[in-house]
Amino acid sequence: MGVTPQKRKGSPGAIRVGPARWSYAEWAGIVYPARKPRGFHEATYLAEFFDTIEINTSFYHPLNPEHCQQWIGRVSANPRFVFTAKLWQKFTHESGAGAEDERAVRAGFDVLRDAGKLGAVLLQFPFSFHRTPENTTRLKALLKQFAEYPLVVEVRHATWNDKAFYTLLHERGVGFCNIDQPLIGRSMKPSERATAGVAYVRLHGRRYDSWFSDDPAMPPSERYNYLYSEEELEPWAARIQHLAESGDSTFVITNNHFEGKAIVNALQLVRLLSRAKVKVPETLRENYPQLDQIAVEPAAQPLLFPIPKKLTRGST
């Protein structure tokens, strides 16, 4: 959902709030209807409530240009909608990416960019990616390689909390990703830093017990099984407002996806930022009744025992 209008001189830039990814098996019957109508698509559905979604599949493999074109059409009913997308992990987490890999990545990104639907490309690095001369050189090379896209960098280790790093991003016109994550060891702490016209926020949840767990019995999704309280979201709403005052566009991505918690918190953030009640998916409200407090419309609650027709006519 759009929170602020297009930026005017002296006014805040647009804030777009939405989830990371739209396809999770456990969202059926929680976020989405258990029985989906014919022609249903998750991105189309979410675009009724949000103005952005972070594409996650691009982290695992290059995007199919035809799929990108289809996605543009699926969200076309919301003219404010803009995607963001992760860079392929072969560039950020691995080594050996070549020219053909770069061409494959660009093919999908270019479809979104040329349609005006690519708000940011996120270079997400792991906690193990510390600030060293070698890693700084690697980062500089990637920023140059993909410089024509609106880039944002997410780092998780506190060695990057350094003036020289932020100056690098600013000089390259690259955004900094402000994150909320479990503060374990030298984790990057919450911030409200803008280094370019595009500002970015990602909320990962605060599952301290599972964030770095190597327990094979614990499903990976447990890392993101966390529901922020409104009290926890309020400081972030203030940070987001400050970020919007300094940039053209601010993207806020909720990544605590387990059982639709990212959607709940995204809606709550829109409410905090807009100070207005919001449209809420009915299926989600059935699973998270606390959303009644921020919903613009009352819940559709079918009666267990329908009223006889004669009573609906005022008969006794």
PDB file of C-alpha atoms in Angstrom:
ATOM      1  CA  MET A   1       0.000   0.000   0.000  1.00  0.00           C
ATOM      2  CA  GLY A   2       1.269   3.450  -0.882  1.00  0.00           C
ATOM      3  CA  VAL A   3       2.030   5.489   2.205  1.00  0.00           C
ATOM      4  CA  THR A   4       3.250   8.759   0.769  1.00  0.00           C
ATOM      5  CA  PRO A   5       2.737  10.455  -2.596  1.00  0.00           C
ATOM      6  CA  GLN A   6       5.407  10.869  -5.230  1.00  0.00           C
ATOM      7  CA  LYS A   7       8.209  13.005  -3.870  1.00  0.00           C
ATOM      8  CA  ARG A   8       7.939  16.768  -4.276  1.00  0.00           C
ATOM      9  CA  LYS A   9      10.608  19.228  -3.312  1.00  0.00           C
ATOM     10  CA  GLY A  10      10.785  19.243   0.469  1.00  0.00           C
ATOM     11  CA  SER A  11       8.326  16.363   0.837  1.00  0.00           C
ATOM     12  CA  PRO A  12       8.872  12.689   1.790  1.00  0.00           C
ATOM     13  CA  GLY A  13       9.517  10.144  -0.919  1.00  0.00           C
ATOM     14  CA  ALA A  14       7.217   7.203  -1.589  1.00  0.00           C
ATOM     15  CA  ILE A  15       7.224   4.372   0.947  1.00  0.00           C
ATOM     16  CA  ARG A  16       6.394   0.908  -0.349  1.00  0.00           C
ATOM     17  CA  VAL A  17       5.809  -1.916   2.121  1.00  0.00           C
ATOM     18  CA  GLY A  18       5.535  -5.584   1.229  1.00  0.00           C
ATOM     19  CA  PRO A  19       6.751  -9.129   1.892  1.00  0.00           C
ATOM     20  CA  ALA A  20       9.795 -11.031   0.702  1.00  0.00           C
ATOM     21  CA  ARG A  21       8.460 -13.483  -1.884  1.00  0.00           C
ATOM     22  CA  TRP A  22       4.863 -14.502  -2.509  1.00  0.00           C
ATOM     23  CA  SER A  23       5.031 -18.303  -2.768  1.00  0.00           C
ATOM     24  CA  TYR A  24       5.057 -20.287   0.476  1.00  0.00           C
ATOM     25  CA  ALA A  25       3.244 -23.600   0.813  1.00  0.00           C
ATOM     26  CA  GLU A  26       2.060 -22.873   4.356  1.00  0.00           C
ATOM     27  CA  TRP A  27       0.371 -19.628   3.282  1.00  0.00           C
ATOM     28  CA  ALA A  28      -2.537 -21.563   1.755  1.00  0.00           C
ATOM     29  CA  GLY A  29      -5.503 -21.121   4.050  1.00  0.00           C
ATOM     30  CA  ILE A  30      -3.631 -18.504   6.116  1.00  0.00           C
ATOM     31  CA  VAL A  31      -2.739 -15.689   3.730  1.00  0.00           C
ATOM     32  CA  TYR A  32      -4.484 -17.015   0.649  1.00  0.00           C
ATOM     33  CA  PRO A  33      -7.871 -18.725   0.395  1.00  0.00           C
ATOM     34  CA  ALA A  34      -7.631 -22.456   1.046  1.00  0.00           C
ATOM     35  CA  ARG A  35      -9.573 -23.016  -2.167  1.00  0.00           C
ATOM     36  CA  LYS A  36      -8.164 -20.619  -4.718  1.00  0.00           C
ATOM     37  CA  PRO A  37     -10.522 -19.431  -7.455  1.00  0.00           C
ATOM     38  CA  ARG A  38      -9.710 -20.127 -11.066  1.00  0.00           C
ATOM     39  CA  GLY A  39      -6.982 -17.855 -12.412  1.00  0.00           C
ATOM     40  CA  PHE A  40      -5.755 -16.967  -8.922  1.00  0.00           C
ATOM     41  CA  HIS A  41      -2.166 -15.739  -8.672  1.00  0.00           C
ATOM     42  CA  GLU A  42      -0.448 -14.848  -5.432  1.00  0.00           C
ATOM     43  CA  ALA A  43       1.275 -11.703  -6.743  1.00  0.00           C
ATOM     44  CA  THR A  44      -1.998 -10.324  -8.099  1.00  0.00           C
ATOM     45  CA  TYR A  45      -3.650 -10.959  -4.754  1.00  0.00           C
ATOM     46  CA  LEU A  46      -0.894  -9.312  -2.697  1.00  0.00           C
ATOM     47  CA  ALA A  47      -0.825  -6.294  -5.023  1.00  0.00           C
ATOM     48  CA  GLU A  48      -4.313  -5.489  -3.712  1.00  0.00           C
ATOM     49  CA  PHE A  49      -2.765  -4.811  -0.307  1.00  0.00           C
ATOM     50  CA  PHE A  50       0.853  -3.804  -0.959  1.00  0.00           C
ATOM     51  CA  ASP A  51       2.906  -1.747  -3.404  1.00  0.00           C
ATOM     52  CA  THR A  52       5.950  -4.017  -3.523  1.00  0.00           C
ATOM     53  CA  ILE A  53       7.161  -7.600  -3.237  1.00  0.00           C
ATOM     54  CA  GLU A  54      10.797  -8.615  -3.048  1.00  0.00           C
ATOM     55  CA  ILE A  55      11.494 -11.315  -5.642  1.00  0.00           C
ATOM     56  CA  ASN A  56      13.382 -14.111  -3.916  1.00  0.00           C
ATOM     57  CA  THR A  57      13.731 -16.657  -6.725  1.00  0.00           C
ATOM     58  CA  SER A  58      16.347 -14.428  -8.375  1.00  0.00           C
ATOM     59  CA  PHE A  59      18.660 -15.308  -5.468  1.00  0.00           C
ATOM     60  CA  TYR A  60      18.666 -18.973  -6.501  1.00  0.00           C
ATOM     61  CA  HIS A  61      18.723 -18.637 -10.284  1.00  0.00           C
ATOM     62  CA  PRO A  62      18.392 -15.939 -12.972  1.00  0.00           C
ATOM     63  CA  LEU A  63      14.856 -14.791 -13.676  1.00  0.00           C
ATOM     64  CA  ASN A  64      13.062 -16.036 -16.760  1.00  0.00           C
ATOM     65  CA  PRO A  65      12.309 -12.936 -18.882  1.00  0.00           C
ATOM     66  CA  GLU A  66       8.939 -14.370 -19.934  1.00  0.00           C
ATOM     67  CA  HIS A  67       7.979 -14.892 -16.309  1.00  0.00           C
ATOM     68  CA  CYS A  68       8.976 -11.301 -15.542  1.00  0.00           C
ATOM     69  CA  GLN A  69       6.702 -10.063 -18.307  1.00  0.00           C
ATOM     70  CA  GLN A  70       3.852 -12.136 -16.901  1.00  0.00           C
ATOM     71  CA  TRP A  71       4.431 -10.780 -13.393  1.00  0.00           C
ATOM     72  CA  ILE A  72       4.252  -7.211 -14.685  1.00  0.00           C
ATOM     73  CA  GLY A  73       0.846  -7.994 -16.114  1.00  0.00           C
ATOM     74  CA  ARG A  74      -0.333  -9.694 -12.949  1.00  0.00           C
ATOM     75  CA  VAL A  75       0.238  -6.600 -10.803  1.00  0.00           C
ATOM     76  CA  SER A  76      -0.922  -4.067 -13.400  1.00  0.00           C
ATOM     77  CA  ALA A  77      -4.148  -3.291 -11.515  1.00  0.00           C
ATOM     78  CA  ASN A  78      -1.987  -1.457  -8.960  1.00  0.00           C
ATOM     79  CA  PRO A  79      -0.150   1.337 -10.831  1.00  0.00           C
ATOM     80  CA  ARG A  80       1.956   2.119  -7.726  1.00  0.00           C
ATOM     81  CA  PHE A  81       3.379  -1.395  -7.584  1.00  0.00           C
ATOM     82  CA  VAL A  82       7.145  -1.892  -8.075  1.00  0.00           C
ATOM     83  CA  PHE A  83       9.159  -5.078  -7.570  1.00  0.00           C
ATOM     84  CA  THR A  84      12.550  -5.404  -5.933  1.00  0.00           C
ATOM     85  CA  ALA A  85      14.765  -8.413  -6.612  1.00  0.00           C
ATOM     86  CA  LYS A  86      17.792 -10.142  -5.098  1.00  0.00           C
ATOM     87  CA  LEU A  87      20.975 -10.638  -7.084  1.00  0.00           C
ATOM     88  CA  TRP A  88      21.819 -14.278  -7.812  1.00  0.00           C
ATOM     89  CA  GLN A  89      23.785 -15.864  -4.966  1.00  0.00           C
ATOM     90  CA  LYS A  90      26.416 -17.000  -7.458  1.00  0.00           C
ATOM     91  CA  PHE A  91      27.643 -13.395  -7.334  1.00  0.00           C
ATOM     92  CA  THR A  92      27.207 -12.688  -3.607  1.00  0.00           C
ATOM     93  CA  HIS A  93      27.766 -16.008  -1.850  1.00  0.00           C
ATOM     94  CA  GLU A  94      29.902 -17.960  -4.286  1.00  0.00           C
ATOM     95  CA  SER A  95      32.734 -17.380  -6.739  1.00  0.00           C
ATOM     96  CA  GLY A  96      33.328 -18.074 -10.394  1.00  0.00           C
ATOM     97  CA  ALA A  97      30.362 -16.232 -11.950  1.00  0.00           C
ATOM     98  CA  GLY A  98      31.149 -15.546 -15.589  1.00  0.00           C
ATOM     99  CA  ALA A  99      29.949 -13.466 -18.514  1.00  0.00           C
ATOM    100  CA  GLU A 100      27.166 -15.906 -19.398  1.00  0.00           C
ATOM    101  CA  ASP A 101      25.879 -15.768 -15.818  1.00  0.00           C
ATOM    102  CA  GLU A 102      25.826 -11.996 -15.985  1.00  0.00           C
ATOM    103  CA  ARG A 103      23.899 -12.032 -19.269  1.00  0.00           C
ATOM    104  CA  ALA A 104      21.338 -14.413 -17.777  1.00  0.00           C
ATOM    105  CA  VAL A 105      20.826 -12.166 -14.743  1.00  0.00           C
ATOM    106  CA  ARG A 106      20.463  -9.056 -16.859  1.00  0.00           C
ATOM    107  CA  ALA A 107      17.880 -10.659 -19.156  1.00  0.00           C
ATOM    108  CA  GLY A 108      15.300 -10.846 -16.392  1.00  0.00           C
ATOM    109  CA  PHE A 109      16.200  -7.627 -14.603  1.00  0.00           C
ATOM    110  CA  ASP A 110      16.069  -5.660 -17.858  1.00  0.00           C
ATOM    111  CA  VAL A 111      12.460  -6.677 -18.526  1.00  0.00           C
ATOM    112  CA  LEU A 112      11.414  -5.309 -15.127  1.00  0.00           C
ATOM    113  CA  ARG A 113      13.600  -2.201 -15.392  1.00  0.00           C
ATOM    114  CA  ASP A 114      12.438  -1.296 -18.901  1.00  0.00           C
ATOM    115  CA  ALA A 115       8.832  -1.504 -17.714  1.00  0.00           C
ATOM    116  CA  GLY A 116       9.588   0.804 -14.775  1.00  0.00           C
ATOM    117  CA  LYS A 117       8.891  -2.036 -12.353  1.00  0.00           C
ATOM    118  CA  LEU A 118      12.334  -2.647 -10.836  1.00  0.00           C
ATOM    119  CA  GLY A 119      12.695  -0.488  -7.757  1.00  0.00           C
ATOM    120  CA  ALA A 120      15.911  -2.030  -6.446  1.00  0.00           C
ATOM    121  CA  VAL A 121      18.342  -4.910  -6.876  1.00  0.00           C
ATOM    122  CA  LEU A 122      19.440  -6.240  -3.497  1.00  0.00           C
ATOM    123  CA  LEU A 123      22.971  -7.539  -3.044  1.00  0.00           C
ATOM    124  CA  GLN A 124      22.480  -9.647   0.079  1.00  0.00           C
ATOM    125  CA  PHE A 125      25.664 -10.911   1.724  1.00  0.00           C
ATOM    126  CA  PRO A 126      25.850 -13.514   4.526  1.00  0.00           C
ATOM    127  CA  PHE A 127      26.953 -12.893   8.106  1.00  0.00           C
ATOM    128  CA  SER A 128      30.270 -14.560   7.220  1.00  0.00           C
ATOM    129  CA  PHE A 129      31.008 -11.764   4.734  1.00  0.00           C
ATOM    130  CA  HIS A 130      33.213  -9.558   6.933  1.00  0.00           C
ATOM    131  CA  ARG A 131      34.796  -6.258   5.950  1.00  0.00           C
ATOM    132  CA  THR A 132      38.263  -7.185   4.725  1.00  0.00           C
ATOM    133  CA  PRO A 133      40.366  -5.688   1.908  1.00  0.00           C
ATOM    134  CA  GLU A 134      39.527  -8.707  -0.267  1.00  0.00           C
ATOM    135  CA  ASN A 135      35.785  -8.488   0.339  1.00  0.00           C
ATOM    136  CA  THR A 136      35.782  -4.721  -0.153  1.00  0.00           C
ATOM    137  CA  THR A 137      37.471  -5.218  -3.531  1.00  0.00           C
ATOM    138  CA  ARG A 138      34.909  -7.860  -4.423  1.00  0.00           C
ATOM    139  CA  LEU A 139      32.060  -5.566  -3.432  1.00  0.00           C
ATOM    140  CA  LYS A 140      33.453  -2.687  -5.499  1.00  0.00           C
ATOM    141  CA  ALA A 141      33.679  -4.942  -8.524  1.00  0.00           C
ATOM    142  CA  LEU A 142      30.020  -5.988  -8.186  1.00  0.00           C
ATOM    143  CA  LEU A 143      28.865  -2.401  -7.752  1.00  0.00           C
ATOM    144  CA  LYS A 144      30.655  -1.485 -10.961  1.00  0.00           C
ATOM    145  CA  GLN A 145      29.440  -4.575 -12.811  1.00  0.00           C
ATOM    146  CA  PHE A 146      25.752  -3.853 -12.154  1.00  0.00           C
ATOM    147  CA  ALA A 147      25.959  -0.073 -11.809  1.00  0.00           C
ATOM    148  CA  GLU A 148      23.089   0.655 -14.195  1.00  0.00           C
ATOM    149  CA  TYR A 149      20.563  -0.889 -11.777  1.00  0.00           C
ATOM    150  CA  PRO A 150      19.275   0.739  -8.560  1.00  0.00           C
ATOM    151  CA  LEU A 151      21.501  -1.238  -6.212  1.00  0.00           C
ATOM    152  CA  VAL A 152      21.126  -1.813  -2.471  1.00  0.00           C
ATOM    153  CA  VAL A 153      23.649  -3.654  -0.282  1.00  0.00           C
ATOM    154  CA  GLU A 154      22.731  -5.772   2.741  1.00  0.00           C
ATOM    155  CA  VAL A 155      25.556  -6.782   5.072  1.00  0.00           C
ATOM    156  CA  ARG A 156      24.994  -8.434   8.430  1.00  0.00           C
ATOM    157  CA  HIS A 157      28.361  -8.316  10.183  1.00  0.00           C
ATOM    158  CA  ALA A 158      29.241  -5.225  12.216  1.00  0.00           C
ATOM    159  CA  THR A 159      32.683  -4.861  10.654  1.00  0.00           C
ATOM    160  CA  TRP A 160      30.862  -3.026   7.856  1.00  0.00           C
ATOM    161  CA  ASN A 161      29.589  -0.377  10.258  1.00  0.00           C
ATOM    162  CA  ASP A 162      32.339   1.952   9.108  1.00  0.00           C
ATOM    163  CA  LYS A 163      32.395   5.443   7.610  1.00  0.00           C
ATOM    164  CA  ALA A 164      34.506   4.342   4.639  1.00  0.00           C
ATOM    165  CA  PHE A 165      31.909   1.731   3.677  1.00  0.00           C
ATOM    166  CA  TYR A 166      29.019   4.173   3.813  1.00  0.00           C
ATOM    167  CA  THR A 167      31.052   6.715   1.848  1.00  0.00           C
ATOM    168  CA  LEU A 168      31.671   4.079  -0.821  1.00  0.00           C
ATOM    169  CA  LEU A 169      27.964   3.403  -1.175  1.00  0.00           C
ATOM    170  CA  HIS A 170      27.148   7.101  -1.298  1.00  0.00           C
ATOM    171  CA  GLU A 171      29.771   7.818  -3.944  1.00  0.00           C
ATOM    172  CA  ARG A 172      28.465   4.966  -6.091  1.00  0.00           C
ATOM    173  CA  GLY A 173      24.821   5.972  -5.621  1.00  0.00           C
ATOM    174  CA  VAL A 174      24.078   2.654  -3.915  1.00  0.00           C
ATOM    175  CA  GLY A 175      21.533   2.210  -1.156  1.00  0.00           C
ATOM    176  CA  PHE A 176      22.185   0.696   2.265  1.00  0.00           C
ATOM    177  CA  CYS A 177      19.851  -1.964   3.644  1.00  0.00           C
ATOM    178  CA  ASN A 178      18.809  -1.281   7.242  1.00  0.00           C
ATOM    179  CA  ILE A 179      17.996  -4.593   8.914  1.00  0.00           C
ATOM    180  CA  ASP A 180      16.341  -6.028  11.979  1.00  0.00           C
ATOM    181  CA  GLN A 181      17.911  -9.327  12.952  1.00  0.00           C
ATOM    182  CA  PRO A 182      18.794 -11.203  16.163  1.00  0.00           C
ATOM    183  CA  LEU A 183      21.679  -9.291  17.746  1.00  0.00           C
ATOM    184  CA  ILE A 184      24.138 -12.103  18.303  1.00  0.00           C
ATOM    185  CA  GLY A 185      27.856 -11.421  18.521  1.00  0.00           C
ATOM    186  CA  ARG A 186      28.858  -8.772  16.005  1.00  0.00           C
ATOM    187  CA  SER A 187      25.522  -8.443  14.225  1.00  0.00           C
ATOM    188  CA  MET A 188      24.595  -5.192  12.509  1.00  0.00           C
ATOM    189  CA  LYS A 189      22.192  -3.277  14.734  1.00  0.00           C
ATOM    190  CA  PRO A 190      18.991  -1.492  13.673  1.00  0.00           C
ATOM    191  CA  SER A 191      19.689   1.752  11.829  1.00  0.00           C
ATOM    192  CA  GLU A 192      18.094   4.437   9.679  1.00  0.00           C
ATOM    193  CA  ARG A 193      20.869   5.131   7.202  1.00  0.00           C
ATOM    194  CA  ALA A 194      20.309   6.360   3.647  1.00  0.00           C
ATOM    195  CA  THR A 195      23.233   6.474   1.217  1.00  0.00           C
ATOM    196  CA  ALA A 196      21.307   6.950  -2.038  1.00  0.00           C
ATOM    197  CA  GLY A 197      17.929   7.972  -3.439  1.00  0.00           C
ATOM    198  CA  VAL A 198      16.644   4.456  -2.786  1.00  0.00           C
ATOM    199  CA  ALA A 199      16.364   3.538   0.908  1.00  0.00           C
ATOM    200  CA  TYR A 200      15.737  -0.017   2.062  1.00  0.00           C
ATOM    201  CA  VAL A 201      14.611  -1.846   5.211  1.00  0.00           C
ATOM    202  CA  ARG A 202      14.371  -5.600   5.825  1.00  0.00           C
ATOM    203  CA  LEU A 203      12.852  -7.165   8.947  1.00  0.00           C
ATOM    204  CA  HIS A 204      14.015 -10.739   9.507  1.00  0.00           C
ATOM    205  CA  GLY A 205      12.489 -11.432  12.917  1.00  0.00           C
ATOM    206  CA  ARG A 206      14.180 -12.011  16.263  1.00  0.00           C
ATOM    207  CA  ARG A 207      14.443 -15.755  16.679  1.00  0.00           C
ATOM    208  CA  TYR A 208      17.612 -15.853  18.731  1.00  0.00           C
ATOM    209  CA  ASP A 209      17.318 -19.594  19.368  1.00  0.00           C
ATOM    210  CA  SER A 210      17.238 -20.617  15.707  1.00  0.00           C
ATOM    211  CA  TRP A 211      18.992 -17.822  13.773  1.00  0.00           C
ATOM    212  CA  PHE A 212      22.381 -19.569  13.722  1.00  0.00           C
ATOM    213  CA  SER A 213      21.143 -23.021  14.690  1.00  0.00           C
ATOM    214  CA  ASP A 214      22.800 -26.051  13.085  1.00  0.00           C
ATOM    215  CA  ASP A 215      20.295 -28.458  14.639  1.00  0.00           C
ATOM    216  CA  PRO A 216      19.228 -30.796  11.799  1.00  0.00           C
ATOM    217  CA  ALA A 217      15.905 -31.369  13.549  1.00  0.00           C
ATOM    218  CA  MET A 218      15.000 -27.691  13.308  1.00  0.00           C
ATOM    219  CA  PRO A 219      13.374 -26.706   9.988  1.00  0.00           C
ATOM    220  CA  PRO A 220      15.062 -23.717   8.279  1.00  0.00           C
ATOM    221  CA  SER A 221      11.735 -21.880   8.295  1.00  0.00           C
ATOM    222  CA  GLU A 222      11.927 -21.638  12.092  1.00  0.00           C
ATOM    223  CA  ARG A 223      14.474 -18.834  11.653  1.00  0.00           C
ATOM    224  CA  TYR A 224      11.613 -16.713  10.353  1.00  0.00           C
ATOM    225  CA  ASN A 225       8.922 -17.859  12.784  1.00  0.00           C
ATOM    226  CA  TYR A 226       8.567 -14.553  14.598  1.00  0.00           C
ATOM    227  CA  LEU A 227       5.693 -12.105  14.904  1.00  0.00           C
ATOM    228  CA  TYR A 228       6.685  -8.551  15.815  1.00  0.00           C
ATOM    229  CA  SER A 229       4.476  -6.755  18.307  1.00  0.00           C
ATOM    230  CA  GLU A 230       3.209  -3.311  17.386  1.00  0.00           C
ATOM    231  CA  GLU A 231       5.446  -1.921  20.136  1.00  0.00           C
ATOM    232  CA  GLU A 232       8.440  -3.485  18.368  1.00  0.00           C
ATOM    233  CA  LEU A 233       7.335  -2.062  15.030  1.00  0.00           C
ATOM    234  CA  GLU A 234       6.838   1.516  16.249  1.00  0.00           C
ATOM    235  CA  PRO A 235      10.585   2.392  16.351  1.00  0.00           C
ATOM    236  CA  TRP A 236      10.916   1.032  12.852  1.00  0.00           C
ATOM    237  CA  ALA A 237       8.010   3.137  11.631  1.00  0.00           C
ATOM    238  CA  ALA A 238       9.834   6.215  12.950  1.00  0.00           C
ATOM    239  CA  ARG A 239      13.069   5.167  11.225  1.00  0.00           C
ATOM    240  CA  ILE A 240      11.220   4.556   7.955  1.00  0.00           C
ATOM    241  CA  GLN A 241       9.641   8.004   8.081  1.00  0.00           C
ATOM    242  CA  HIS A 242      13.091   9.549   8.556  1.00  0.00           C
ATOM    243  CA  LEU A 243      14.483   7.557   5.633  1.00  0.00           C
ATOM    244  CA  ALA A 244      11.645   8.741   3.405  1.00  0.00           C
ATOM    245  CA  GLU A 245      12.513  12.351   4.193  1.00  0.00           C
ATOM    246  CA  SER A 246      15.969  11.942   2.671  1.00  0.00           C
ATOM    247  CA  GLY A 247      15.284   9.850  -0.427  1.00  0.00           C
ATOM    248  CA  ASP A 248      13.075   9.395  -3.437  1.00  0.00           C
ATOM    249  CA  SER A 249      11.820   5.917  -2.638  1.00  0.00           C
ATOM    250  CA  THR A 250      11.858   3.688   0.443  1.00  0.00           C
ATOM    251  CA  PHE A 251      11.227  -0.052   0.344  1.00  0.00           C
ATOM    252  CA  VAL A 252      10.248  -1.933   3.502  1.00  0.00           C
ATOM    253  CA  ILE A 253      10.374  -5.727   3.258  1.00  0.00           C
ATOM    254  CA  THR A 254       9.114  -8.131   5.913  1.00  0.00           C
ATOM    255  CA  ASN A 255      10.989 -11.441   5.743  1.00  0.00           C
ATOM    256  CA  ASN A 256       9.497 -13.201   8.808  1.00  0.00           C
ATOM    257  CA  HIS A 257       7.401 -15.265   6.471  1.00  0.00           C
ATOM    258  CA  PHE A 258       6.472 -18.291   8.601  1.00  0.00           C
ATOM    259  CA  GLU A 259       2.677 -18.847   8.560  1.00  0.00           C
ATOM    260  CA  GLY A 260       2.042 -15.407   7.092  1.00  0.00           C
ATOM    261  CA  LYS A 261       3.551 -13.399   9.931  1.00  0.00           C
ATOM    262  CA  ALA A 262       5.320 -11.167   7.385  1.00  0.00           C
ATOM    263  CA  ILE A 263       1.957 -10.144   5.961  1.00  0.00           C
ATOM    264  CA  VAL A 264       0.540  -9.360   9.394  1.00  0.00           C
ATOM    265  CA  ASN A 265       3.502  -7.144  10.282  1.00  0.00           C
ATOM    266  CA  ALA A 266       3.564  -5.484   6.852  1.00  0.00           C
ATOM    267  CA  LEU A 267      -0.082  -4.475   7.268  1.00  0.00           C
ATOM    268  CA  GLN A 268       0.629  -3.178  10.763  1.00  0.00           C
ATOM    269  CA  LEU A 269       3.523  -1.103   9.432  1.00  0.00           C
ATOM    270  CA  VAL A 270       1.328   0.394   6.731  1.00  0.00           C
ATOM    271  CA  ARG A 271      -1.154   1.318   9.449  1.00  0.00           C
ATOM    272  CA  LEU A 272       1.568   2.929  11.597  1.00  0.00           C
ATOM    273  CA  LEU A 273       3.015   4.847   8.645  1.00  0.00           C
ATOM    274  CA  SER A 274      -0.238   6.014   7.096  1.00  0.00           C
ATOM    275  CA  ARG A 275      -2.158   6.491  10.361  1.00  0.00           C
ATOM    276  CA  ALA A 276      -5.164   5.075   8.531  1.00  0.00           C
ATOM    277  CA  LYS A 277      -6.903   1.738   8.698  1.00  0.00           C
ATOM    278  CA  VAL A 278      -5.990  -0.735   5.977  1.00  0.00           C
ATOM    279  CA  LYS A 279      -7.529  -3.371   3.774  1.00  0.00           C
ATOM    280  CA  VAL A 280      -6.935  -6.806   5.306  1.00  0.00           C
ATOM    281  CA  PRO A 281      -7.160 -10.226   3.601  1.00  0.00           C
ATOM    282  CA  GLU A 282     -10.160 -11.981   5.103  1.00  0.00           C
ATOM    283  CA  THR A 283      -8.453 -15.363   5.393  1.00  0.00           C
ATOM    284  CA  LEU A 284      -5.514 -13.786   7.209  1.00  0.00           C
ATOM    285  CA  ARG A 285      -7.817 -11.998   9.646  1.00  0.00           C
ATOM    286  CA  GLU A 286      -9.447 -15.300  10.547  1.00  0.00           C
ATOM    287  CA  ASN A 287      -6.011 -16.586  11.589  1.00  0.00           C
ATOM    288  CA  TYR A 288      -4.820 -13.339  13.221  1.00  0.00           C
ATOM    289  CA  PRO A 289      -7.859 -11.710  14.888  1.00  0.00           C
ATOM    290  CA  GLN A 290      -5.699  -8.799  16.114  1.00  0.00           C
ATOM    291  CA  LEU A 291      -5.939  -7.421  12.577  1.00  0.00           C
ATOM    292  CA  ASP A 292      -9.556  -6.457  13.323  1.00  0.00           C
ATOM    293  CA  GLN A 293      -8.177  -3.404  15.120  1.00  0.00           C
ATOM    294  CA  ILE A 294      -6.552  -1.985  11.972  1.00  0.00           C
ATOM    295  CA  ALA A 295      -8.950  -3.229   9.289  1.00  0.00           C
ATOM    296  CA  VAL A 296     -10.858  -0.627   7.322  1.00  0.00           C
ATOM    297  CA  GLU A 297     -13.858  -2.963   6.975  1.00  0.00           C
ATOM    298  CA  PRO A 298     -15.575  -5.156   9.577  1.00  0.00           C
ATOM    299  CA  ALA A 299     -14.922  -8.876   9.439  1.00  0.00           C
ATOM    300  CA  ALA A 300     -17.215 -10.946   7.275  1.00  0.00           C
ATOM    301  CA  GLN A 301     -18.509 -13.401   9.854  1.00  0.00           C
ATOM    302  CA  PRO A 302     -21.038 -15.871   8.475  1.00  0.00           C
ATOM    303  CA  LEU A 303     -23.662 -16.886  10.990  1.00  0.00           C
ATOM    304  CA  LEU A 304     -23.483 -20.448  12.288  1.00  0.00           C
ATOM    305  CA  PHE A 305     -27.300 -20.565  12.337  1.00  0.00           C
ATOM    306  CA  PRO A 306     -28.746 -18.458   9.499  1.00  0.00           C
ATOM    307  CA  ILE A 307     -31.649 -16.233  10.481  1.00  0.00           C
ATOM    308  CA  PRO A 308     -34.972 -17.530   9.066  1.00  0.00           C
ATOM    309  CA  LYS A 309     -36.196 -15.450   6.146  1.00  0.00           C
ATOM    310  CA  LYS A 310     -39.384 -14.441   7.988  1.00  0.00           C
ATOM    311  CA  LEU A 311     -37.271 -12.806  10.685  1.00  0.00           C
ATOM    312  CA  THR A 312     -35.314 -10.786   8.150  1.00  0.00           C
ATOM    313  CA  ARG A 313     -38.615  -9.225   7.076  1.00  0.00           C
ATOM    314  CA  GLY A 314     -39.360  -7.942  10.566  1.00  0.00           C
ATOM    315  CA  SER A 315     -41.815 -10.714  11.490  1.00  0.00           C
ATOM    316  CA  THR A 316     -42.030 -12.043  15.033  1.00  0.00           C
TER     317      THR A 316
END
